[in-house]
Coordinates of C-alpha atoms in Angstrom, one line a residue:
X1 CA 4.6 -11.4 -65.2
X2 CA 7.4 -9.8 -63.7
X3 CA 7.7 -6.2 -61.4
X4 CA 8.9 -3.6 -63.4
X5 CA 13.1 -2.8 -62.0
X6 CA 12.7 0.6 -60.5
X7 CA 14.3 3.6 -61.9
X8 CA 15.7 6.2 -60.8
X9 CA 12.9 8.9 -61.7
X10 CA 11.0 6.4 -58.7
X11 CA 13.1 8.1 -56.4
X12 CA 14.7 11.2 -57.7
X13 CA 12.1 14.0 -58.8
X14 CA 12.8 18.2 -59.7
X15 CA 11.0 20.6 -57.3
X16 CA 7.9 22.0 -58.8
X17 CA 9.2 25.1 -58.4
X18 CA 12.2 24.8 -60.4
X19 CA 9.8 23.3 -63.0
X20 CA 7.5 26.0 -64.1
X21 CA 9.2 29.6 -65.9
X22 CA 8.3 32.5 -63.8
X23 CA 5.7 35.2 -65.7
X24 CA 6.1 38.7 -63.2
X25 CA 2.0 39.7 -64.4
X26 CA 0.6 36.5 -63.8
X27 CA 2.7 34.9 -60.9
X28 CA 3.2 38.6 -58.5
X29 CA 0.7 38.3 -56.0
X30 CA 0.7 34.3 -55.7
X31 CA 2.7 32.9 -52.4
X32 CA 2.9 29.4 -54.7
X33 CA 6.0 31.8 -56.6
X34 CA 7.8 32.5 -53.8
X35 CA 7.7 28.7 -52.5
X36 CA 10.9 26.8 -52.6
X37 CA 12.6 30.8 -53.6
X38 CA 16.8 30.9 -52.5
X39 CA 18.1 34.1 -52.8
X40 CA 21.9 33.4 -54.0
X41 CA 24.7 35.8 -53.1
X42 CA 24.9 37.5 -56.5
X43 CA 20.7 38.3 -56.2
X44 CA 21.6 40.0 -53.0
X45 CA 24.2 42.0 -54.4
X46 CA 22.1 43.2 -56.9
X47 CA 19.2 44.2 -54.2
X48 CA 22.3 46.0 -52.5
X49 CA 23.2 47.6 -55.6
X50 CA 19.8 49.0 -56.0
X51 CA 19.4 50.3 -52.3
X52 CA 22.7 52.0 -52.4
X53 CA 21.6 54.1 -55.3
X54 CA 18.3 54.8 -54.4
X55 CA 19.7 56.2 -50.8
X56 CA 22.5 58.0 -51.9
X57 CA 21.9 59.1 -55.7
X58 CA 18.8 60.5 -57.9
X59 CA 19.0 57.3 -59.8
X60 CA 16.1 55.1 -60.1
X61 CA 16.3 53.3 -63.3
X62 CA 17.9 50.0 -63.6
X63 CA 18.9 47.0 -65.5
X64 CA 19.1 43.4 -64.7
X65 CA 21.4 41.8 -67.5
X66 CA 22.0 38.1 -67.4
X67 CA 21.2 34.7 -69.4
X68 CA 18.0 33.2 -70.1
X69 CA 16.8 31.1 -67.2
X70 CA 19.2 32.8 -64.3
X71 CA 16.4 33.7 -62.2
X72 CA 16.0 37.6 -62.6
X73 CA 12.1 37.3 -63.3
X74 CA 12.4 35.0 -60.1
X75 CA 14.1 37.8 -58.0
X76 CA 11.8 40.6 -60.1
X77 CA 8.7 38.9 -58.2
X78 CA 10.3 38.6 -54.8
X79 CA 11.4 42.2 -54.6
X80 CA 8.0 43.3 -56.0
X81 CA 6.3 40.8 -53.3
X82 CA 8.7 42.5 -50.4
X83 CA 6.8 45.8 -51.2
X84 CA 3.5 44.9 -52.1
X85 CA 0.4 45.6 -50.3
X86 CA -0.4 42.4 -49.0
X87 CA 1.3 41.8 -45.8
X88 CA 1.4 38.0 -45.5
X89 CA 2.8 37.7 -49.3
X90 CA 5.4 40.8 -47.9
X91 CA 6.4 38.9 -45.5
X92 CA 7.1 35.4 -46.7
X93 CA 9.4 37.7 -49.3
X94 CA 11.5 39.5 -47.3
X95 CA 12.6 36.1 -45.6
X96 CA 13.2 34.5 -49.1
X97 CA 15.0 37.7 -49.4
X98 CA 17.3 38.0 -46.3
X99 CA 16.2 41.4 -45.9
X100 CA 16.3 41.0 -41.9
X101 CA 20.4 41.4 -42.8
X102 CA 19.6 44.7 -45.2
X103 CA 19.0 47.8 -43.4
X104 CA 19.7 49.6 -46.2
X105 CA 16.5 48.1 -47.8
X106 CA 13.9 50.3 -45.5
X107 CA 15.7 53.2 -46.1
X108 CA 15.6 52.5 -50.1
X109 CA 12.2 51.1 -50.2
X110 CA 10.4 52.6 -47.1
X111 CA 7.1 50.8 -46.7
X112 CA 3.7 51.6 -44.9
X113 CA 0.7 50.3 -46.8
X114 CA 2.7 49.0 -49.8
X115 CA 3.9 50.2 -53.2
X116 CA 2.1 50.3 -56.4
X117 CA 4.1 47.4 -58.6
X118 CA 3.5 47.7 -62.4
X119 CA 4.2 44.4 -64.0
X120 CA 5.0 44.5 -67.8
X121 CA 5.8 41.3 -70.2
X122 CA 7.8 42.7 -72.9
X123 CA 6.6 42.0 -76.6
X124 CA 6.9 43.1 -80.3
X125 CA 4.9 46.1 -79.7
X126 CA 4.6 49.4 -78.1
X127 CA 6.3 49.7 -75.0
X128 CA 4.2 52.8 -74.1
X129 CA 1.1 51.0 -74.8
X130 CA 1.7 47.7 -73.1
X131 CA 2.9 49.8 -69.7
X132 CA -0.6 51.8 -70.3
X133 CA -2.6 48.6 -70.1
X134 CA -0.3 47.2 -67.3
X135 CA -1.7 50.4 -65.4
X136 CA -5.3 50.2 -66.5
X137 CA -5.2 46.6 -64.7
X138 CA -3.8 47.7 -61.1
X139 CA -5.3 51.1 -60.7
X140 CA -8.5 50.6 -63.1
X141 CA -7.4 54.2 -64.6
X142 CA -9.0 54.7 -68.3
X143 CA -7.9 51.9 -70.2
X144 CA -7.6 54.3 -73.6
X145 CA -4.6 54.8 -76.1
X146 CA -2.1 56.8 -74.5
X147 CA 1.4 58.4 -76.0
X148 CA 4.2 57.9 -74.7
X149 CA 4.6 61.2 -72.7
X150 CA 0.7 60.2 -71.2
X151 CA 1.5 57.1 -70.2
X152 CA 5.5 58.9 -67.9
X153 CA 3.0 61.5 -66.8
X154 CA 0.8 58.7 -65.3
X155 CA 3.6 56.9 -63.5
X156 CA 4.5 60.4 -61.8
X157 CA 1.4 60.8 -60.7
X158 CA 0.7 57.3 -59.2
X159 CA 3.9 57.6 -57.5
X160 CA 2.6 61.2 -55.7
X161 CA -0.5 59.5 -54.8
X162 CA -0.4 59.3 -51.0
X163 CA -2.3 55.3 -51.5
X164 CA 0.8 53.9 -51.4
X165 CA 4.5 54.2 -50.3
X166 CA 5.7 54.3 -54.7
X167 CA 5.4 52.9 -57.7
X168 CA 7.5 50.0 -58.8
X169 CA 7.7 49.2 -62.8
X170 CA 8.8 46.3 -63.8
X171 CA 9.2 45.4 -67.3
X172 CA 10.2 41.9 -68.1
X173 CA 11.8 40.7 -71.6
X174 CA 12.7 44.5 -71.9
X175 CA 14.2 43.3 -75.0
X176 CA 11.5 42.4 -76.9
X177 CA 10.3 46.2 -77.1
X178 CA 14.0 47.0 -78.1
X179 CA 13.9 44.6 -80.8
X180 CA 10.5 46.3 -81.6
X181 CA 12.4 49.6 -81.6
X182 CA 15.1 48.5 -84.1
X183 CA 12.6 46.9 -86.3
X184 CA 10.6 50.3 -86.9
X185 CA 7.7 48.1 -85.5
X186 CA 7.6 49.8 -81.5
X187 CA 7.9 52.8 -79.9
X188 CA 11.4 54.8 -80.6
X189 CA 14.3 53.9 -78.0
X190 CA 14.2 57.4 -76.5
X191 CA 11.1 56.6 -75.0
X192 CA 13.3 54.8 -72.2
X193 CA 15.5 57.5 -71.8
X194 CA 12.4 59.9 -71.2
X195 CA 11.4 57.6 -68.5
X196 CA 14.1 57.0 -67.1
X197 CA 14.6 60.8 -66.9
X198 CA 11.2 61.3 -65.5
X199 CA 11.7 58.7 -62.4
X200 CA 14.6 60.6 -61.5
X201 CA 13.0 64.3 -61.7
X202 CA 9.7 62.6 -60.1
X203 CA 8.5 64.1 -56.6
X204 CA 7.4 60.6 -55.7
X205 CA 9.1 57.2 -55.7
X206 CA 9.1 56.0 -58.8
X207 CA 11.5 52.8 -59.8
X208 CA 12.3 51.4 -62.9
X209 CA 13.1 47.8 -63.1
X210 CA 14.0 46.5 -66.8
X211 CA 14.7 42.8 -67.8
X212 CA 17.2 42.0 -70.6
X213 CA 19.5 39.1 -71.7
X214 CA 22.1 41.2 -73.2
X215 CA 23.4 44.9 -73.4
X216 CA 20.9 47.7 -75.4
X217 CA 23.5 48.4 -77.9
X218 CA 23.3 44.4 -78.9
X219 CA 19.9 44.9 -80.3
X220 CA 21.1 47.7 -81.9
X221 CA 24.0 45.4 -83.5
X222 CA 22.5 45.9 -86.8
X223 CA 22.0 49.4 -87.1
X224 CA 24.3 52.1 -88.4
X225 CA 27.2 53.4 -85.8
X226 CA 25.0 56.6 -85.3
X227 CA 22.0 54.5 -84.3
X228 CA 24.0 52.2 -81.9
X229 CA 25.4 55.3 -80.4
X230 CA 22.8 57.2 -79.5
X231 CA 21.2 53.4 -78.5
X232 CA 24.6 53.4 -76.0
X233 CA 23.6 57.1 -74.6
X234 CA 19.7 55.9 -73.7
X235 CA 21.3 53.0 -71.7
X236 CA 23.7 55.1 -69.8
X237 CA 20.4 56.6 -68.0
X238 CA 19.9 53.2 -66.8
X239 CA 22.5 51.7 -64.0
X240 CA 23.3 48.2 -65.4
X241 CA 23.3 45.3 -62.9
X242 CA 24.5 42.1 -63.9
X243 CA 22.9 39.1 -62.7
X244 CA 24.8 36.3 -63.4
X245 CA 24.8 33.6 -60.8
X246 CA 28.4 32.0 -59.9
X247 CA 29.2 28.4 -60.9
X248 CA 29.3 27.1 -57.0
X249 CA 25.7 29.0 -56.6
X250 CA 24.2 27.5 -59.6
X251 CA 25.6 24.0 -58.2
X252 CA 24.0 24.6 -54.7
X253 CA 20.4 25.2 -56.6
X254 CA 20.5 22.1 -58.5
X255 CA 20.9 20.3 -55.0
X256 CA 17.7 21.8 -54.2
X257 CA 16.3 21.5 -57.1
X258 CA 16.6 17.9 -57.1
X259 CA 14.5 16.1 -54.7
X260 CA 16.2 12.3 -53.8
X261 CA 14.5 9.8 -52.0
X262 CA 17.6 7.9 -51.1
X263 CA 20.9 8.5 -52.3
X264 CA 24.0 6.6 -52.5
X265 CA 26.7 7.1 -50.0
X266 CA 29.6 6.4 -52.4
X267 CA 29.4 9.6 -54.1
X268 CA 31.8 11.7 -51.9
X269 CA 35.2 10.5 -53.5
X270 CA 34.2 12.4 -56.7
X271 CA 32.9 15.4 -55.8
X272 CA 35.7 15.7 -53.6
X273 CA 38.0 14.8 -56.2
X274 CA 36.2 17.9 -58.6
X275 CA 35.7 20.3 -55.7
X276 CA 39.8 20.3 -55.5
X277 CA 40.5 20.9 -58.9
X278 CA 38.3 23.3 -59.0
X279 CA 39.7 25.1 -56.2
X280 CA 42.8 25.2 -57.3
X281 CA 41.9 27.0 -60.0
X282 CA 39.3 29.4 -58.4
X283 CA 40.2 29.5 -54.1
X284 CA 36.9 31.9 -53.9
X285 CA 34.8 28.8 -54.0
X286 CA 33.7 27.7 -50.7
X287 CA 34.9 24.6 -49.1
X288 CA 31.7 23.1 -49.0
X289 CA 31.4 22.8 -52.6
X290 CA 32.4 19.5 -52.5
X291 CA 29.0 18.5 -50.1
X292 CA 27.1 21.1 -52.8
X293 CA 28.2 19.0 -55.9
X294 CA 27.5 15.3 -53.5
X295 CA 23.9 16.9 -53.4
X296 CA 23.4 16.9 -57.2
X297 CA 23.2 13.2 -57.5
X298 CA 22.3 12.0 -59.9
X299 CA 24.1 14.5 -61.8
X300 CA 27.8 13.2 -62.1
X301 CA 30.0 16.0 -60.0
X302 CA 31.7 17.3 -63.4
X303 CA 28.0 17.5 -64.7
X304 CA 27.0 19.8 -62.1
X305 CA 30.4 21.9 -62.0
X306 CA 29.4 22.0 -65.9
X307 CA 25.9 23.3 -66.1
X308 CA 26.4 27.2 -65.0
X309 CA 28.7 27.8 -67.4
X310 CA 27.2 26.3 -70.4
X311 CA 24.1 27.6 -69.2
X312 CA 25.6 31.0 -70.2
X313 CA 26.2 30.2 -73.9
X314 CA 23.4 30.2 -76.6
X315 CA 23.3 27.1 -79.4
X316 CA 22.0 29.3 -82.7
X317 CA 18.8 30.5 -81.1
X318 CA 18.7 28.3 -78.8
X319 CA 19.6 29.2 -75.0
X320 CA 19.0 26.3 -72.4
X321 CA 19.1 27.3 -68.9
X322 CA 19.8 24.6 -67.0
X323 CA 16.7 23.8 -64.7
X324 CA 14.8 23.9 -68.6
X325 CA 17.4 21.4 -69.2
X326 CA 16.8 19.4 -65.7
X327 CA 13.0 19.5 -66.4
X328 CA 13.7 19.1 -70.1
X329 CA 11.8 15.6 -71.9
X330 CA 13.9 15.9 -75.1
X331 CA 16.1 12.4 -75.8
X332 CA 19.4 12.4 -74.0
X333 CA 18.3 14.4 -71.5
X334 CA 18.7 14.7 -67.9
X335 CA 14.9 13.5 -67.1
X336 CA 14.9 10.3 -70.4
X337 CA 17.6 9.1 -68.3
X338 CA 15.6 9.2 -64.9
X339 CA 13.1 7.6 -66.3
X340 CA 15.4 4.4 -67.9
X341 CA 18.6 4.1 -65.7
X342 CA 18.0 1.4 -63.0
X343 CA 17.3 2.8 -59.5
X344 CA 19.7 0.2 -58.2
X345 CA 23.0 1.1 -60.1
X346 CA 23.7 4.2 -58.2
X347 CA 24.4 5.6 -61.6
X348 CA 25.5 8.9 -62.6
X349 CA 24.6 11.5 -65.3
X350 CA 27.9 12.3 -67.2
X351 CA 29.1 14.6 -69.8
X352 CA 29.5 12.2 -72.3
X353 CA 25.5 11.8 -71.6
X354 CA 24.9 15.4 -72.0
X355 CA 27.4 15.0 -75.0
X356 CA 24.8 12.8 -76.7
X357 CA 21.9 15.5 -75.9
X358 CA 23.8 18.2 -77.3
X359 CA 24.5 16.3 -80.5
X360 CA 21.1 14.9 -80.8
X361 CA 19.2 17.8 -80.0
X362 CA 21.4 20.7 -81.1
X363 CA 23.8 19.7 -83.3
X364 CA 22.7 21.6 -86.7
X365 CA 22.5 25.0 -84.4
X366 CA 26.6 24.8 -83.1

């Protein structure tokens, strides 16, 4: 009988890290979740953002705004890690971080024995509640119902407690408690602005990190102009960051992202040939995009130029961020072809593949 031809999924593979979605309560803590971390330029300009304002303003509420899969719950666990109690974890995050370039990071987020991180996972429920039982797990404080005005009174207080250097909340899928909220089904929207109010007044450190895909007033969209307004004025207590990775830094993560065996060396003509028409076009790309988009093999250079920005659009309900897409086992995808296209061809994965995924997969949702 003859040897099965090797493929290319023989020799190409993803990172596990790239792999596995990040979940802030269940991953914080775990040095497996930092492992294979890069801290892109925009990330750091959003750490920046933050430090600036802690140092220099009373603000110290914020939110991350960006598309499903861009790597804020990622960042949300490193920055968390960099603060934390545990030194070695500490550590090993501030290097992912870069923080030995960010003096301003100390002054922001001075640490001594570590802050007090609060992770939350939003849900359809009550914000108030869910933060409550997120505190019951890290301090072991009474683990009853609590209001909403309990549960702000509780974060001041942990943040005054000399036992650690703060408190940092964290609250993940922050939109799923504002859907909650414009259902009738959570807590009322003002509870954010009362807590955002209270970090500022607080005598301790208290920071408020939320998590969303899209603006407050979007999950409003359905409400009467009244409604969407006042929605508007609860944001405006929060300092919205966007976190939107650039095209050329998602390209250089999908290099990492894919680990290769061997590689072909006759690759460098087209990525060349893409890295200069993109340039033309946008001269704030870096001139070694070219060696960034080589790196993606097997993805075809287009491919990769192509994944950022359709990463950033939503099919119906669908959003596919493009390592779920890398990691993905639906037909047409980037892994089905691994595992059929011979390992000797030196083949690419093209548009007019991902074409065929899009139409197979998502056609009835565009």
């Amino acid at each position: 009988m003859a040897e099965q031809a090797p493929v290319l999924s023989d020799i190409v593979r993803i990172s596990r890290h790239y792999q596995r979605s990040i979940r802030i309560d269940a991953d914080l803590g775990r040095t497996d979740a930092l492992e294979g971390y890069i801290c892109h330029a925009t990330a750091t300009s959003a750490i920046e953002s933050m430090c600036r304002q802690l140092r220099d303003s009373s603000q110290r509420a914020f939110t991350w705004t960006g598309p499903f899969g861009g790597g804020k719950s990622s960042l949300a666990v490193a920055l968390a890690s960099a603060i934390g109690p545990d030194k070695e974890i500490r550590k090993k995050a501030r290097k992912a971080l870069g923080l030995g370039g960010m003096p301003s990071f100390d002054k922001a987020f001075p640490v001594n024995g570590g802050w007090l991180v609060v992770p939350v996972v939003g849900r359809r429920a009550s914000v108030a509640g869910e933060i409550g039982k997120a505190l019951h797990k890290v301090t072991g404080a009474d683990s009853r119902k609590r209001s909403g005005s309990s549960v702000i009174a509780e974060l001041c207080e942990a943040a005054e407690d000399k036992r650690s250097d703060g408190v940092l909340l964290v609250i993940d899928e922050m939109g799923k408690f504002l859907e909650a909220a414009a259902l009738g089904i959570g807590d009322d929207v003002y509870f954010f602005q009362e807590l955002a109010e209270a970090a500022a007044r607080a005598s301790g450190k208290l920071v408020i990190v939320g998590i969303l895909h899209q603006s407050f007033a979007q999950y409003a969209a359905k409400q009467g102009i009244d409604t969407r307004d006042d929605w508007a004025k609860v944001q405006g207590r929060y300092s919205d960051i966007p976190l939107v990775a650039a095209s050329d830094e998602i390209v250089e993560l999908i290099g990492r992202a894919l680990v290769v065996d061997s590689r072909p060396g006759d690759g460098s003509d087209a990525a060349d040939a893409v890295a200069e028409a993109i340039r033309s076009r946008r001269p704030s790309v870096g001139a070694g995009f070219a060696q960034s988009l080589d790196a993606c093999w097997p993805l075809h250079p287009s491919m990769a130029a192509l994944l950022g920005p359709i990463s950033k659009r939503q099919f119906g309900q669908n959003e596919r961020s493009t390592f779920g897409f890398l990691a993905s086992a639906e037909p047409f995808g980037f892994r089905a072809y691994l595992e059929t296209a011979p390992a000797a061809a030196s083949s690419w994965y093209r548009p007019d593949d991902y074409w065929n995924y899009l139409r197979t997969n998502l056609e009835p949702a565009i």
